[in-house]
Short mmCIF file of C-alpha atoms in Angstrom, two decimals:
data_model
loop_
_atom_site.label_atom_id
_atom_site.label_comp_id
_atom_site.label_asym_id
_atom_site.label_seq_id
_atom_site.Cartn_x
_atom_site.Cartn_y
_atom_site.Cartn_z
CA MET R 226 48.63 -23.62 -58.06
CA ALA R 227 48.79 -26.19 -55.25
CA ASN R 228 50.91 -23.81 -53.13
CA ARG R 229 48.43 -21.01 -53.64
CA THR R 230 45.56 -23.27 -52.56
CA SER R 231 47.53 -24.38 -49.50
CA ARG R 232 48.24 -20.80 -48.50
CA THR R 233 44.58 -19.87 -48.92
CA SER R 234 43.49 -22.84 -46.80
CA ALA R 235 45.99 -21.95 -44.07
CA ALA R 236 44.81 -18.34 -43.99
CA SER R 237 41.21 -19.48 -43.76
CA THR R 238 42.07 -21.79 -40.86
CA ARG R 239 43.85 -19.00 -38.99
CA ALA R 240 40.87 -16.69 -39.47
CA THR R 241 38.53 -19.34 -38.14
CA VAL R 242 40.72 -19.89 -35.08
CA ILE R 243 40.95 -16.16 -34.40
CA THR R 244 37.17 -15.76 -34.75
CA THR R 245 36.56 -18.68 -32.40
CA VAL R 246 38.94 -17.24 -29.80
CA LEU R 247 37.23 -13.84 -30.00
CA VAL R 248 33.78 -15.39 -29.58
CA VAL R 249 34.96 -17.36 -26.54
CA LEU R 250 36.43 -14.20 -24.99
CA VAL R 251 33.25 -12.20 -25.59
CA VAL R 252 31.09 -14.95 -24.05
CA ALA R 253 33.42 -15.14 -21.05
CA VAL R 254 33.15 -11.38 -20.49
CA ILE R 255 29.35 -11.47 -20.73
CA VAL R 256 29.10 -14.36 -18.28
CA SER R 257 31.42 -12.55 -15.87
CA LEU R 258 29.32 -9.36 -16.01
CA VAL R 259 26.05 -11.22 -15.47
CA HIS R 260 27.52 -13.04 -12.48
CA ALA R 261 28.79 -9.79 -11.00
CA ASN R 262 25.39 -8.11 -11.39
CA ARG R 263 23.62 -11.04 -9.77
CA SER R 264 25.98 -10.97 -6.81
CA GLU R 265 25.08 -7.33 -6.21
CA GLU R 266 21.34 -8.01 -6.06
CA PRO R 267 19.88 -8.18 -2.52
CA GLN R 268 19.37 -11.80 -1.57
CA ALA R 269 16.74 -13.23 0.73
CA THR R 270 18.13 -14.36 4.05
CA ALA R 271 16.75 -17.79 4.87
CA THR R 272 16.55 -18.69 8.51
CA ALA R 273 14.12 -21.57 8.11
CA GLU R 274 16.83 -24.09 8.91
CA ASP R 275 16.88 -22.66 12.45
CA GLY R 276 13.13 -23.04 12.76
CA GLY R 277 12.59 -19.39 11.94
CA ALA R 278 10.84 -17.60 9.12
CA VAL R 279 12.36 -16.74 5.76
CA LEU R 280 13.22 -13.06 5.56
CA GLY R 281 13.32 -11.08 2.34
CA ALA R 282 15.64 -8.28 1.33
CA PRO R 283 15.74 -5.25 3.67
CA VAL R 284 13.67 -2.14 3.01
CA PRO R 285 14.31 1.46 4.15
CA ALA R 286 13.84 1.65 7.90
CA ALA R 287 12.53 5.22 7.65
CA LEU R 288 9.49 3.95 5.75
CA LEU R 289 8.72 1.27 8.32
CA ILE R 290 8.75 3.36 11.48
CA ARG R 291 7.81 7.03 11.48
CA PRO R 292 8.11 9.35 14.50
CA ASP R 293 4.32 9.11 14.94
CA SER R 294 4.04 5.35 14.40
CA HIS R 295 2.08 3.50 17.06
CA ARG R 296 4.10 1.25 19.36
CA LEU R 297 2.52 -1.57 21.30
CA GLY R 298 3.83 -2.03 24.81
CA PRO R 299 6.81 -0.40 26.52
CA PRO R 300 9.67 1.16 24.54
CA ALA R 301 12.43 -1.31 23.72
CA GLY R 302 14.97 0.68 21.73
CA ASP R 303 15.62 -0.36 18.17
CA ARG R 304 17.76 -3.49 18.48
CA VAL R 305 14.92 -5.72 17.31
CA ARG R 306 11.99 -4.15 15.47
CA PHE R 307 8.73 -5.97 14.72
CA VAL R 308 6.52 -3.99 12.35
CA GLU R 309 3.10 -5.18 11.19
CA PHE R 310 0.99 -3.61 8.44
CA LEU R 311 -2.57 -4.59 9.32
CA ASP R 312 -6.23 -4.31 8.42
CA PHE R 313 -8.69 -4.58 11.30
CA GLU R 314 -11.27 -6.31 9.07
CA CYS R 315 -8.75 -8.83 7.72
CA GLU R 316 -9.45 -12.35 8.99
CA ALA R 317 -5.80 -13.35 8.54
CA CYS R 318 -4.79 -10.40 10.73
CA ARG R 319 -7.29 -11.56 13.34
CA ALA R 320 -5.81 -15.06 13.14
CA ALA R 321 -2.30 -13.64 13.67
CA TYR R 322 -3.40 -11.40 16.56
CA PRO R 323 -3.06 -14.02 19.35
CA SER R 324 0.48 -14.85 18.22
CA VAL R 325 1.45 -11.19 18.15
CA GLU R 326 -0.06 -10.66 21.61
CA ARG R 327 1.84 -13.68 22.93
CA LEU R 328 5.10 -12.41 21.47
CA ARG R 329 4.48 -8.97 22.93
CA ALA R 330 4.04 -10.48 26.39
CA GLU R 331 7.18 -12.61 26.09
CA TYR R 332 9.44 -9.93 24.64
CA ALA R 333 8.18 -6.82 26.44
CA GLY R 334 11.08 -4.41 26.80
CA GLN R 335 13.25 -6.42 24.38
CA VAL R 336 11.45 -5.99 21.07
CA ASP R 337 9.92 -2.84 19.65
CA PHE R 338 6.43 -3.78 18.36
CA VAL R 339 4.99 -1.29 15.87
CA ALA R 340 1.56 -1.38 14.21
CA ARG R 341 0.86 0.36 10.89
CA TYR R 342 -2.51 0.85 9.23
CA PHE R 343 -3.10 -0.81 5.88
CA PRO R 344 -6.88 -0.82 5.21
CA LEU R 345 -7.60 -2.86 2.12
CA PRO R 346 -10.05 -1.43 -0.44
CA GLY R 347 -11.95 -4.73 -0.57
CA HIS R 348 -13.01 -4.37 3.08
CA ALA R 349 -15.83 -1.87 3.42
CA ASN R 350 -15.21 -1.18 7.12
CA ALA R 351 -11.43 -1.42 7.23
CA GLU R 352 -10.89 2.30 6.84
CA PRO R 353 -13.68 3.32 9.27
CA ALA R 354 -12.18 0.91 11.81
CA ALA R 355 -8.76 2.48 11.36
CA LEU R 356 -10.26 5.96 11.76
CA ALA R 357 -11.89 4.86 15.02
CA VAL R 358 -8.62 3.43 16.30
CA GLU R 359 -6.73 6.58 15.35
CA ALA R 360 -9.37 8.76 17.02
CA ALA R 361 -8.95 6.65 20.16
CA ALA R 362 -5.19 7.04 19.89
CA ARG R 363 -5.60 10.79 20.12
CA GLN R 364 -7.06 10.23 23.57
CA GLY R 365 -4.37 7.79 24.67
CA ARG R 366 -6.49 4.69 24.01
CA TYR R 367 -4.82 3.29 20.90
CA GLU R 368 -3.94 -0.10 22.32
CA LEU R 369 -7.33 -0.67 23.93
CA MET R 370 -9.20 0.13 20.71
CA TYR R 371 -6.73 -1.93 18.66
CA GLN R 372 -7.45 -4.94 20.87
CA THR R 373 -11.20 -4.31 20.86
CA MET R 374 -11.31 -4.33 17.06
CA TYR R 375 -9.73 -7.77 16.79
CA GLU R 376 -11.62 -9.26 19.72
CA THR R 377 -14.97 -8.22 18.20
CA GLN R 378 -14.17 -8.60 14.50
CA ALA R 379 -16.42 -11.64 14.07
CA SER R 380 -19.45 -9.53 14.97
CA TRP R 381 -18.88 -6.66 12.54
CA GLY R 382 -16.46 -7.83 9.86
CA GLU R 383 -17.27 -8.77 6.26
CA GLN R 384 -20.33 -6.49 6.12
CA GLN R 385 -21.13 -3.88 3.48
CA VAL R 386 -23.19 -1.72 5.83
CA SER R 387 -21.17 0.92 7.69
CA GLN R 388 -20.11 -0.21 11.15
CA ALA R 389 -19.26 3.32 12.30
CA PRO R 390 -22.04 3.22 14.95
CA THR R 391 -20.57 -0.02 16.29
CA PHE R 392 -17.13 1.55 16.53
CA ARG R 393 -18.62 4.58 18.28
CA GLY R 394 -20.13 2.19 20.82
CA PHE R 395 -16.65 0.78 21.45
CA ALA R 396 -15.39 4.33 22.08
CA GLU R 397 -18.17 4.95 24.60
CA ARG R 398 -17.35 1.74 26.46
CA LEU R 399 -13.70 2.77 26.63
CA GLY R 400 -14.76 6.03 28.28
CA LEU R 401 -13.60 8.36 25.52
CA ASP R 402 -14.63 11.98 25.22
CA MET R 403 -17.30 11.40 22.59
CA ALA R 404 -17.40 14.96 21.28
CA ALA R 405 -13.67 14.76 20.62
CA TYR R 406 -14.04 11.27 19.15
CA ASP R 407 -16.75 12.37 16.70
CA ARG R 408 -14.69 15.37 15.72
CA ASP R 409 -11.56 13.31 15.11
CA VAL R 410 -13.28 10.56 13.13
CA ALA R 411 -14.58 13.24 10.74
CA ASP R 412 -11.28 15.14 10.58
CA PRO R 413 -9.51 14.83 7.18
CA ALA R 414 -6.18 14.99 9.05
CA VAL R 415 -7.03 11.73 10.83
CA ARG R 416 -7.81 10.04 7.53
CA ASP R 417 -4.57 11.40 6.07
CA ARG R 418 -2.70 9.87 9.03
CA VAL R 419 -4.23 6.46 8.33
CA LEU R 420 -3.56 6.62 4.60
CA ALA R 421 0.03 7.81 5.18
CA ASP R 422 0.69 4.44 6.81
CA ARG R 423 -0.79 2.67 3.81
CA ASP R 424 1.34 4.75 1.44
CA ASP R 425 4.47 3.71 3.34
CA GLY R 426 3.35 0.10 3.11
CA ILE R 427 2.90 0.34 -0.64
CA SER R 428 6.35 1.92 -0.92
CA VAL R 429 7.99 -1.08 0.79
CA GLY R 430 6.07 -3.65 -1.25
CA VAL R 431 3.13 -4.47 1.00
CA GLN R 432 0.32 -5.99 -1.06
CA GLY R 433 -1.80 -7.74 1.55
CA THR R 434 -2.22 -8.12 5.26
CA PRO R 435 -0.81 -9.00 7.64
CA THR R 436 2.65 -8.13 6.36
CA ILE R 437 5.31 -8.35 9.05
CA PHE R 438 8.85 -7.00 9.04
CA ILE R 439 11.54 -8.03 11.51
CA ASN R 440 14.53 -5.70 11.56
CA ASP R 441 13.47 -4.14 8.25
CA ARG R 442 13.12 -7.48 6.41
CA PRO R 443 9.73 -8.84 5.33
CA VAL R 444 8.69 -12.18 6.76
CA GLU R 445 7.95 -14.48 3.84
CA GLY R 446 6.07 -17.76 4.09
CA ASP R 447 5.72 -19.15 7.60
CA ARG R 448 4.30 -16.54 9.99
CA THR R 449 3.26 -18.90 12.76
CA TYR R 450 4.13 -18.19 16.37
CA PRO R 451 7.05 -20.71 16.46
CA ALA R 452 8.59 -19.30 13.28
CA LEU R 453 8.27 -15.68 14.43
CA LYS R 454 9.61 -16.54 17.89
CA ALA R 455 12.64 -18.34 16.43
CA THR R 456 13.36 -15.38 14.15
CA ILE R 457 13.14 -12.92 17.04
CA ASP R 458 15.40 -15.11 19.17
CA GLN R 459 17.92 -15.20 16.37
CA ALA R 460 17.80 -11.42 16.02
CA LEU R 461 18.28 -10.95 19.77
CA ALA R 462 21.24 -13.33 19.73
CA THR R 463 22.96 -11.44 16.91
CA PRO R 464 25.50 -8.92 18.27
#
């Protein structure tokens, strides 16, 4: 009887050991798989230690720059690309405008600066402003109207009444063909062009403005002039 009890106890102990070993192996496999999956996820590239901005995971370049996207300044190839999704009625975009202009002046011919429309639904005149800028672009005056919108934003922004007459006045002062301007502002194709930019922005995760991408990576956090400059310098220094 004692021998039978001993054998039963030994068998039970072996079963417990085997079960424990199997559990450990299963846990080890699960941990290994989780670690492998995490290592495959795109990671943010932090450059803040160099004084630059923190850049998120890359997005498809084809969604950031289209063949008809508006470039600011002279062509600069595609070594360093600076893409901004903007809203002309956005006060934060207006605050960023001087920094972008300063960067454009410093890196003319070295960095490709691209502006994309992203009128926010909460701004009553954001879309009309974008339509006016696009209509001006069709007469070769994109950059002048782009600058005019930001430089005058304080006088027309944050209003619920349509500012289309104000924008038409800008077009007259820029010497545009007003018959063509009126026709283009009312053209559904011009609106489609503006909203196509916004659709691309939504596709790459843009939720507010300004949203800036440098070499296909979104700038997260610090978007001050020093941070953007340091990030551009780092991109230019990378082979």
